[in-house]
CSV table of C-alpha atoms and ligand atoms in Angstrom, one decimal:
chain,number,residue,atom,x,y,z
A,725,MET,CA,17.9,-2.4,20.4
A,726,PHE,CA,17.1,-4.0,17.1
A,727,ARG,CA,18.6,-7.2,15.9
A,728,ARG,CA,19.7,-6.7,12.3
A,729,SER,CA,19.9,-9.3,9.6
A,730,GLU,CA,21.3,-6.9,7.0
A,731,PRO,CA,22.7,-3.5,7.5
A,732,GLY,CA,19.8,-1.2,8.1
A,733,VAL,CA,17.1,-3.8,8.2
A,734,GLN,CA,15.2,-3.6,11.5
A,735,LEU,CA,13.9,-6.8,13.0
A,736,LYS,CA,10.9,-6.8,15.4
A,737,THR,CA,10.1,-9.0,18.3
A,738,PRO,CA,6.7,-10.6,18.6
A,739,ALA,CA,5.8,-7.8,21.2
A,740,GLU,CA,6.8,-5.1,18.7
A,741,ILE,CA,4.9,-6.8,15.9
A,742,ALA,CA,1.8,-6.7,18.2
A,743,LYS,CA,2.4,-2.9,18.5
A,744,MET,CA,2.7,-2.6,14.8
A,745,ARG,CA,-0.6,-4.5,14.4
A,746,ALA,CA,-2.2,-1.9,16.7
A,747,ALA,CA,-0.8,0.9,14.5
A,748,GLY,CA,-1.9,-1.0,11.4
A,749,ARG,CA,-5.4,-1.3,12.8
A,750,VAL,CA,-5.7,2.4,13.0
A,751,VAL,CA,-4.8,2.7,9.3
A,752,ALA,CA,-7.2,-0.2,8.5
A,753,ASP,CA,-10.2,1.4,10.4
A,754,THR,CA,-9.4,4.8,8.7
A,755,LEU,CA,-9.4,3.2,5.2
A,756,ASP,CA,-12.7,1.5,6.1
A,757,ARG,CA,-14.2,4.9,6.9
A,758,LEU,CA,-12.8,6.5,3.8
A,759,ARG,CA,-14.1,3.8,1.5
A,760,ALA,CA,-17.6,4.3,3.0
A,761,ALA,CA,-17.2,8.1,2.4
A,762,VAL,CA,-16.2,7.8,-1.3
A,763,ARG,CA,-19.1,9.1,-3.4
A,764,PRO,CA,-19.7,11.7,-6.2
A,765,GLY,CA,-19.4,15.2,-4.9
A,766,VAL,CA,-16.9,14.5,-2.1
A,767,SER,CA,-13.6,16.3,-2.4
A,768,THR,CA,-10.3,14.7,-1.6
A,769,LEU,CA,-9.8,17.3,1.1
A,770,ASP,CA,-13.1,16.1,2.6
A,771,LEU,CA,-11.6,12.6,2.7
A,772,ASP,CA,-8.4,14.0,4.2
A,773,ALA,CA,-10.4,15.6,7.1
A,774,ILE,CA,-12.1,12.2,7.8
A,775,ALA,CA,-8.7,10.5,7.8
A,776,GLU,CA,-7.1,13.0,10.2
A,777,GLU,CA,-10.1,12.8,12.6
A,778,SER,CA,-10.0,9.0,12.5
A,779,ILE,CA,-6.3,8.7,13.1
A,780,ARG,CA,-6.1,11.3,15.9
A,781,GLY,CA,-9.3,9.9,17.4
A,782,ALA,CA,-7.5,6.6,17.9
A,783,GLY,CA,-4.7,8.4,19.7
A,784,ALA,CA,-2.4,8.1,16.7
A,785,VAL,CA,-0.6,10.6,14.5
A,786,PRO,CA,-1.0,10.9,10.7
A,787,SER,CA,2.5,10.1,9.4
A,788,PHE,CA,2.0,11.7,6.0
A,789,LYS,CA,1.2,15.1,7.4
A,790,GLY,CA,4.4,17.2,7.3
A,791,TYR,CA,6.4,14.4,5.7
A,792,HIS,CA,8.9,16.3,3.6
A,793,GLY,CA,6.3,19.1,3.7
A,794,PHE,CA,3.3,17.1,2.5
A,795,THR,CA,0.1,18.8,3.6
A,796,GLY,CA,-2.4,15.9,3.8
A,797,SER,CA,-3.0,13.0,6.2
A,798,ILE,CA,-3.7,10.8,3.1
A,799,CYS,CA,-2.5,10.7,-0.5
A,800,ALA,CA,-5.5,10.9,-2.7
A,801,SER,CA,-4.8,10.0,-6.4
A,802,VAL,CA,-7.7,10.1,-8.9
A,803,ASN,CA,-7.8,8.3,-12.2
A,804,GLU,CA,-4.5,8.9,-14.1
A,805,GLU,CA,-2.9,10.0,-10.8
A,806,VAL,CA,-0.8,7.1,-9.6
A,807,VAL,CA,0.4,8.0,-6.1
A,808,HIS,CA,1.1,11.1,-3.9
A,809,GLY,CA,-1.9,13.1,-4.9
A,810,ILE,CA,-2.4,16.1,-2.6
A,811,PRO,CA,-5.8,16.4,-1.0
A,812,ARG,CA,-7.6,19.4,-2.4
A,813,ALA,CA,-11.0,21.1,-2.0
A,814,ASP,CA,-11.3,21.5,-5.8
A,815,LYS,CA,-10.6,17.9,-6.5
A,816,VAL,CA,-14.2,16.6,-6.4
A,817,LEU,CA,-15.0,13.0,-7.1
A,818,ALA,CA,-17.4,12.1,-10.0
A,819,GLU,CA,-19.4,9.0,-10.8
A,820,GLY,CA,-17.0,6.5,-12.5
A,821,ASP,CA,-13.8,7.9,-11.1
A,822,LEU,CA,-11.1,5.8,-9.5
A,823,ILE,CA,-9.5,7.0,-6.3
A,824,SER,CA,-6.4,5.6,-4.7
A,825,ILE,CA,-6.1,6.4,-1.0
A,826,ASP,CA,-2.8,5.8,0.8
A,827,CYS,CA,-2.8,6.3,4.5
A,828,GLY,CA,-0.2,6.1,7.3
A,829,ALA,CA,-0.3,6.4,11.1
A,830,ILE,CA,2.0,6.3,14.0
A,831,LEU,CA,0.9,4.7,17.2
A,832,ASP,CA,3.1,4.3,20.3
A,833,GLY,CA,6.1,5.0,18.0
A,834,TRP,CA,5.2,2.3,15.4
A,835,HIS,CA,4.1,2.9,11.8
A,836,GLY,CA,1.3,1.4,9.7
A,837,ASP,CA,1.0,2.1,5.9
A,838,SER,CA,-1.7,0.8,3.6
A,839,ALA,CA,-3.5,1.8,0.4
A,840,ILE,CA,-6.7,0.9,-1.5
A,841,THR,CA,-8.1,1.9,-4.8
A,842,VAL,CA,-11.9,2.4,-4.9
A,843,ALA,CA,-14.3,3.1,-7.7
A,844,VAL,CA,-16.7,6.0,-7.3
A,845,GLY,CA,-20.2,4.6,-7.9
A,846,GLU,CA,-20.5,1.9,-10.5
A,847,PRO,CA,-17.1,0.8,-11.8
A,848,ARG,CA,-16.4,0.4,-15.5
A,849,PRO,CA,-15.6,-3.2,-16.5
A,850,GLU,CA,-12.0,-2.3,-17.5
A,851,ASP,CA,-11.5,-0.7,-14.1
A,852,VAL,CA,-12.7,-3.8,-12.4
A,853,ARG,CA,-10.0,-5.7,-14.2
A,854,LEU,CA,-7.4,-3.2,-13.3
A,855,LEU,CA,-8.3,-3.2,-9.6
A,856,GLU,CA,-8.4,-7.0,-9.5
A,857,ALA,CA,-5.0,-7.3,-11.2
A,858,CYS,CA,-3.3,-4.8,-8.9
A,859,GLU,CA,-4.8,-6.0,-5.7
A,860,GLU,CA,-4.2,-9.7,-6.4
A,861,SER,CA,-0.6,-8.9,-7.5
A,862,MET,CA,-0.2,-7.4,-4.0
A,863,TRP,CA,-1.5,-10.7,-2.4
A,864,ARG,CA,0.9,-12.7,-4.6
A,865,GLY,CA,3.8,-10.5,-3.4
A,866,ILE,CA,2.8,-10.8,0.2
A,867,ALA,CA,2.6,-14.6,-0.1
A,868,GLU,CA,6.4,-14.6,-0.6
A,869,LEU,CA,7.0,-13.1,2.8
A,870,ARG,CA,8.3,-16.2,4.4
A,871,PRO,CA,11.7,-16.9,6.2
A,872,GLY,CA,14.2,-18.1,3.7
A,873,ASN,CA,12.7,-16.5,0.6
A,874,ARG,CA,14.5,-13.6,-1.1
A,875,LEU,CA,13.5,-10.0,-1.7
A,876,GLY,CA,13.5,-10.7,-5.5
A,877,ASP,CA,10.8,-13.4,-5.0
A,878,ILE,CA,8.4,-10.6,-4.0
A,879,GLY,CA,8.9,-8.5,-7.1
A,880,ALA,CA,8.9,-11.6,-9.4
A,881,ALA,CA,5.5,-12.7,-7.9
A,882,VAL,CA,4.0,-9.2,-8.3
A,883,ASP,CA,5.2,-8.7,-11.8
A,884,GLY,CA,4.4,-12.3,-12.9
A,885,TYR,CA,0.8,-11.9,-11.8
A,886,LEU,CA,0.3,-8.6,-13.5
A,887,ARG,CA,1.7,-10.0,-16.7
A,888,SER,CA,-0.6,-13.0,-16.5
A,889,ARG,CA,-3.6,-10.6,-16.4
A,890,GLY,CA,-3.0,-8.7,-19.5
A,891,ARG,CA,-1.2,-5.6,-20.7
A,892,PHE,CA,-0.9,-3.6,-17.5
A,893,GLY,CA,1.9,-1.2,-16.9
A,894,ASN,CA,3.9,-2.1,-13.7
A,895,VAL,CA,5.2,1.2,-12.3
A,896,GLN,CA,9.0,0.8,-11.6
A,897,GLU,CA,9.9,4.2,-10.2
A,898,TYR,CA,8.2,3.6,-6.8
A,899,GLY,CA,7.9,0.5,-4.7
A,900,GLY,CA,7.5,-1.0,-1.2
A,901,HIS,CA,9.8,-0.6,1.8
A,902,GLY,CA,10.7,-1.7,5.2
A,903,ILE,CA,8.5,-0.2,7.9
A,904,GLY,CA,8.8,0.0,11.7
A,905,THR,CA,9.9,2.9,13.8
A,906,GLU,CA,10.0,4.9,10.6
A,907,MET,CA,7.6,4.8,7.7
A,908,HIS,CA,10.3,4.2,5.0
A,909,MET,CA,13.1,2.0,6.0
A,910,ASP,CA,15.4,-0.5,4.3
A,911,PRO,CA,15.0,-2.5,2.2
A,912,HIS,CA,13.4,-0.9,-0.8
A,913,VAL,CA,11.0,-3.5,-2.3
A,914,LEU,CA,10.8,-3.5,-6.1
A,915,ASN,CA,7.6,-4.7,-7.8
A,916,TYR,CA,9.6,-6.6,-10.3
A,917,GLY,CA,12.7,-8.8,-9.9
A,918,ARG,CA,14.2,-12.2,-10.2
A,919,ARG,CA,13.5,-15.2,-8.0
A,920,GLY,CA,16.3,-16.1,-5.6
A,921,LYS,CA,17.9,-12.7,-5.8
A,922,GLY,CA,18.3,-10.0,-3.1
A,923,ILE,CA,18.5,-10.3,0.6
A,924,GLU,CA,17.1,-13.2,2.5
A,925,LEU,CA,13.8,-12.6,4.3
A,926,VAL,CA,13.9,-13.5,8.0
A,927,GLU,CA,11.5,-13.6,10.9
A,928,GLY,CA,10.7,-10.2,12.3
A,929,MET,CA,11.1,-8.2,9.1
A,930,CYS,CA,8.2,-5.9,8.4
A,931,LEU,CA,7.7,-4.8,4.8
A,932,ALA,CA,5.1,-2.7,3.0
A,933,ILE,CA,4.1,-4.3,-0.3
A,934,GLU,CA,2.6,-1.9,-2.7
A,935,PRO,CA,2.2,-2.5,-6.4
A,936,MET,CA,1.0,0.3,-8.7
A,937,ALA,CA,-0.6,-0.9,-11.9
A,938,ASN,CA,-1.5,1.3,-14.9
A,939,ALA,CA,-4.1,0.5,-17.5
A,940,GLY,CA,-1.6,1.8,-20.1
A,941,THR,CA,2.2,1.8,-20.2
A,942,ARG,CA,4.3,1.7,-17.0
A,943,HIS,CA,5.7,5.2,-17.5
A,944,VAL,CA,4.9,8.0,-15.1
A,945,VAL,CA,5.8,11.7,-14.6
A,946,GLN,CA,5.7,13.9,-11.6
A,947,LEU,CA,3.6,17.1,-11.8
A,948,GLU,CA,5.0,20.5,-11.0
A,949,ASP,CA,3.4,20.5,-7.5
A,950,GLY,CA,6.4,18.3,-6.6
A,951,TRP,CA,4.3,15.4,-5.4
A,952,THR,CA,1.5,14.1,-7.7
A,953,VAL,CA,2.7,11.2,-9.9
A,954,VAL,CA,0.6,10.6,-13.1
A,955,THR,CA,0.7,8.2,-15.9
A,956,ARG,CA,2.6,9.6,-18.9
A,957,ASP,CA,-0.1,8.4,-21.3
A,958,GLY,CA,-3.1,9.5,-19.2
A,959,ALA,CA,-4.4,6.0,-18.6
A,960,ARG,CA,-5.9,5.1,-15.2
A,961,SER,CA,-3.9,3.6,-12.4
A,962,ALA,CA,-4.4,1.5,-9.3
A,963,HIS,CA,-2.5,1.1,-6.0
A,964,PHE,CA,-2.9,-1.4,-3.2
A,965,GLU,CA,-0.7,-1.7,-0.1
A,966,HIS,CA,-0.4,-3.6,3.1
A,967,SER,CA,2.2,-3.6,5.8
A,968,VAL,CA,3.2,-7.2,6.6
A,969,ALA,CA,5.4,-9.0,9.1
A,970,VAL,CA,7.5,-12.1,8.2
A,971,THR,CA,6.7,-14.8,10.7
A,972,ALA,CA,7.5,-18.5,10.9
A,973,GLU,CA,3.7,-19.2,10.5
A,974,GLY,CA,3.5,-17.1,7.4
A,975,PRO,CA,2.7,-13.5,6.4
A,976,LEU,CA,1.0,-11.5,9.2
A,977,VAL,CA,-0.9,-8.7,7.6
A,978,LEU,CA,-0.5,-5.8,10.0
A,979,THR,CA,-2.9,-3.4,8.2
A,980,ALA,CA,-5.6,-6.1,7.6
A,981,ARG,CA,-9.2,-4.9,7.4
A,982,GLU,CA,-12.4,-6.8,8.0
A,983,ASP,CA,-12.9,-7.2,4.3
A,984,ASN,CA,-9.5,-9.0,4.1
A,985,ARG,CA,-10.5,-11.6,6.8
A,986,ALA,CA,-11.9,-14.2,4.4
A,987,ARG,CA,-8.9,-14.0,2.0
A,988,ILE,CA,-6.3,-14.2,4.8
A,989,ALA,CA,-8.1,-17.3,6.2
A,990,GLU,CA,-8.4,-18.9,2.7
A,991,LEU,CA,-4.6,-18.4,2.3
A,992,GLY,CA,-3.9,-20.0,5.6
A,993,TRP,CA,-2.0,-17.1,6.9
A,994,PRO,CA,-1.8,-16.2,10.6
A,995,ASP,CA,-4.9,-14.4,11.9
A,996,PRO,CA,-3.9,-10.9,12.7
A,997,GLY,CA,-7.0,-10.3,14.9
A,998,PHE,CA,-9.8,-8.1,13.6
B,2097,MG,MG1,1.5,4.0,1.6
B,2098,MG,MG1,4.3,2.6,1.6
């Protein structure tokens, strides 16, 4: 069974981490296909169909489908939608939109979970800044995933970077999580916090790091569909996520895509294999 550092925190062996990379690669390949499919006129339900085919074609199962009754294989959140958007035939992308795509898959009993935000067509300059701030805050958070660091170091790094980039709203109601034989496991990973606080990170922990940054205030509300989370002020939002293992050699990005290869090499982190 699992070694546990803290109650409820599942630790993985190197062999199990290799299986999680395999699951993560299914998610990565699916997000690659979805990014390539994003264009004006495509509906979020079209994207959902591509995702389900990609995941099942790899012999995996879409973990979002049926999760507490969710109908999609992805969450597709457009513009002021932050997370948990439900794929819909009547939600059609237009030039200049932003779409956040969150995707999860189960392979051989192990979960992968990752998200990207993509501009539809030519991005607006303010959207480029929002995406850069959110994605880089994710990398800064991931950089803290080293044995001996504390959970609070992650949130402090994410929040510190977002603050350094301007007046972005850092969503607090949702955050990252442990991941392994379930999608959402202990611990909850806040995107804000204090250095040196929280549980100690140890080898074999796998965490999903997923900042959500708003162009306006941090405040969000959930729509009456029971899922879709939108910004309270209607400003646009971005969401990036990777599932990552804590190893002695540094953060091992389990959901790494080819377009992350150069960045991971630059940071000197373990090569997850592409
Ligand atoms: Mg996710
Ligand atoms: Mg997640």
